[in-house]
Amino acid sequence: MDVNVLTSNGIVVEESQPVRCTKSPVHDNEPSFSDTTQDVFIWNKKLVTLLIETCIEMDTCFQGNKCKKNVLWTKVAEKLNTSFPNHAPVNADKCDSKWRNLWVTYKANVKKSN
């Protein structure tokens, strides 16, 4: 199995593993995050690839006006969750946000290359 290993600040993460991060205080004098800890969803390469493929497959639906976008993003999230049952679950808002960020990054890279 091909596994990409990422190292950042001494933390090693294999992309094939489900990953959840939590906030933690840096200094003793900072407020504790224990009561307000939020899980941060991390996209791996396979999830992003499936997101892109699914959005391309559903492009005509996204371009049309027959369905609400939230319904379509829910279908995309369901497909990702069924394809990766061991990964942290993704929801429609996370899919929409990731797609928008990918699109903005793509457009910026195209503009840089011209």
mmCIF file of C-alpha atoms in Angstrom:
data_model
loop_
_atom_site.group_PDB
_atom_site.id
_atom_site.type_symbol
_atom_site.label_atom_id
_atom_site.label_comp_id
_atom_site.label_asym_id
_atom_site.label_seq_id
_atom_site.Cartn_x
_atom_site.Cartn_y
_atom_site.Cartn_z
ATOM 1 C CA MET A 1 0.000 0.000 0.000
ATOM 2 C CA ASP A 2 1.377 3.388 -0.997
ATOM 3 C CA VAL A 3 1.343 5.723 1.981
ATOM 4 C CA ASN A 4 2.473 9.328 1.962
ATOM 5 C CA VAL A 5 4.092 10.450 5.204
ATOM 6 C CA LEU A 6 3.914 14.090 6.222
ATOM 7 C CA THR A 7 6.096 15.567 8.947
ATOM 8 C CA SER A 8 5.327 18.922 10.505
ATOM 9 C CA ASN A 9 6.621 20.268 13.807
ATOM 10 C CA GLY A 10 7.819 16.818 14.800
ATOM 11 C CA ILE A 11 4.415 15.195 14.147
ATOM 12 C CA VAL A 12 4.370 12.352 11.647
ATOM 13 C CA VAL A 13 1.083 11.674 9.837
ATOM 14 C CA GLU A 14 0.412 8.961 7.287
ATOM 15 C CA GLU A 15 -2.215 10.102 4.774
ATOM 16 C CA SER A 16 -4.022 6.768 4.725
ATOM 17 C CA GLN A 17 -4.900 6.995 8.420
ATOM 18 C CA PRO A 18 -7.980 8.831 9.682
ATOM 19 C CA VAL A 19 -6.707 11.876 11.521
ATOM 20 C CA ARG A 20 -8.349 14.206 13.997
ATOM 21 C CA CYS A 21 -6.560 17.107 15.594
ATOM 22 C CA THR A 22 -7.547 19.071 18.652
ATOM 23 C CA LYS A 23 -6.473 22.458 19.878
ATOM 24 C CA SER A 24 -4.201 22.613 22.883
ATOM 25 C CA PRO A 25 -2.765 25.544 24.830
ATOM 26 C CA VAL A 26 0.773 26.622 23.994
ATOM 27 C CA HIS A 27 1.599 28.390 27.275
ATOM 28 C CA ASP A 28 0.475 27.834 30.849
ATOM 29 C CA ASN A 29 -0.892 31.365 31.107
ATOM 30 C CA GLU A 30 -3.220 30.926 28.113
ATOM 31 C CA PRO A 31 -6.823 29.827 28.643
ATOM 32 C CA SER A 32 -7.517 26.118 28.542
ATOM 33 C CA PHE A 33 -9.186 24.740 25.424
ATOM 34 C CA SER A 34 -10.465 21.604 27.139
ATOM 35 C CA ASP A 35 -14.078 22.792 27.275
ATOM 36 C CA THR A 36 -14.153 24.233 23.745
ATOM 37 C CA THR A 37 -12.019 21.675 21.892
ATOM 38 C CA GLN A 38 -13.160 21.306 18.299
ATOM 39 C CA ASP A 39 -12.195 18.529 15.947
ATOM 40 C CA VAL A 40 -10.439 19.710 12.814
ATOM 41 C CA PHE A 41 -11.172 17.661 9.720
ATOM 42 C CA ILE A 42 -8.112 16.790 7.646
ATOM 43 C CA TRP A 43 -8.501 15.937 3.960
ATOM 44 C CA ASN A 44 -6.188 13.253 2.618
ATOM 45 C CA LYS A 45 -5.224 12.861 -1.031
ATOM 46 C CA LYS A 46 -7.686 10.041 -1.723
ATOM 47 C CA LEU A 47 -10.613 12.009 -0.274
ATOM 48 C CA VAL A 48 -9.718 15.093 -2.316
ATOM 49 C CA THR A 49 -9.392 13.001 -5.470
ATOM 50 C CA LEU A 50 -12.793 11.399 -4.895
ATOM 51 C CA LEU A 51 -14.309 14.818 -4.152
ATOM 52 C CA ILE A 52 -12.995 16.162 -7.466
ATOM 53 C CA GLU A 53 -14.150 13.091 -9.414
ATOM 54 C CA THR A 54 -17.610 13.238 -7.838
ATOM 55 C CA CYS A 55 -17.983 16.950 -8.537
ATOM 56 C CA ILE A 56 -16.972 16.408 -12.167
ATOM 57 C CA GLU A 57 -19.525 13.579 -12.483
ATOM 58 C CA MET A 58 -22.237 15.804 -10.998
ATOM 59 C CA ASP A 59 -21.219 18.946 -12.884
ATOM 60 C CA THR A 60 -24.447 19.153 -14.893
ATOM 61 C CA CYS A 61 -26.457 18.940 -11.659
ATOM 62 C CA PHE A 62 -24.379 21.693 -10.060
ATOM 63 C CA GLN A 63 -24.757 23.897 -13.144
ATOM 64 C CA GLY A 64 -28.537 23.399 -13.291
ATOM 65 C CA ASN A 65 -31.208 25.052 -11.189
ATOM 66 C CA LYS A 66 -33.354 21.982 -10.445
ATOM 67 C CA CYS A 67 -31.660 20.948 -7.173
ATOM 68 C CA LYS A 68 -30.469 23.031 -4.268
ATOM 69 C CA LYS A 69 -26.714 22.988 -3.891
ATOM 70 C CA ASN A 70 -26.956 21.803 -0.272
ATOM 71 C CA VAL A 71 -28.815 18.674 -1.421
ATOM 72 C CA LEU A 72 -26.088 17.975 -3.986
ATOM 73 C CA TRP A 73 -23.301 18.529 -1.435
ATOM 74 C CA THR A 74 -25.098 16.140 0.918
ATOM 75 C CA LYS A 75 -25.024 13.480 -1.811
ATOM 76 C CA VAL A 76 -21.311 14.132 -2.349
ATOM 77 C CA ALA A 77 -20.668 13.816 1.411
ATOM 78 C CA GLU A 78 -22.621 10.547 1.547
ATOM 79 C CA LYS A 79 -20.541 9.131 -1.304
ATOM 80 C CA LEU A 80 -17.298 10.121 0.431
ATOM 81 C CA ASN A 81 -18.474 8.671 3.752
ATOM 82 C CA THR A 82 -19.489 5.354 2.198
ATOM 83 C CA SER A 83 -16.231 5.148 0.237
ATOM 84 C CA PHE A 84 -14.111 5.841 3.334
ATOM 85 C CA PRO A 85 -16.009 4.401 6.323
ATOM 86 C CA ASN A 86 -12.924 4.387 8.590
ATOM 87 C CA HIS A 87 -12.203 8.086 8.047
ATOM 88 C CA ALA A 88 -13.738 10.840 10.134
ATOM 89 C CA PRO A 89 -17.150 11.672 8.628
ATOM 90 C CA VAL A 90 -17.446 14.609 6.265
ATOM 91 C CA ASN A 91 -20.558 16.760 5.866
ATOM 92 C CA ALA A 92 -22.002 18.860 3.052
ATOM 93 C CA ASP A 93 -20.534 22.125 4.357
ATOM 94 C CA LYS A 94 -17.016 20.676 4.522
ATOM 95 C CA CYS A 95 -17.315 19.386 0.946
ATOM 96 C CA ASP A 96 -18.587 22.737 -0.308
ATOM 97 C CA SER A 97 -15.853 24.640 1.509
ATOM 98 C CA LYS A 98 -13.105 22.315 0.258
ATOM 99 C CA TRP A 99 -14.371 22.529 -3.322
ATOM 100 C CA ARG A 100 -14.451 26.347 -3.188
ATOM 101 C CA ASN A 101 -10.902 26.424 -1.779
ATOM 102 C CA LEU A 102 -9.681 24.029 -4.471
ATOM 103 C CA TRP A 103 -11.323 26.177 -7.151
ATOM 104 C CA VAL A 104 -9.778 29.408 -5.829
ATOM 105 C CA THR A 105 -6.346 27.765 -5.653
ATOM 106 C CA TYR A 106 -6.707 26.421 -9.186
ATOM 107 C CA LYS A 107 -7.713 29.834 -10.559
ATOM 108 C CA ALA A 108 -4.787 31.512 -8.771
ATOM 109 C CA ASN A 109 -2.333 28.965 -10.216
ATOM 110 C CA VAL A 110 -3.733 29.438 -13.720
ATOM 111 C CA LYS A 111 -3.382 33.209 -13.344
ATOM 112 C CA LYS A 112 0.230 32.826 -12.137
ATOM 113 C CA SER A 113 1.147 30.637 -15.092
ATOM 114 C CA ASN A 114 -0.122 33.158 -17.667
#
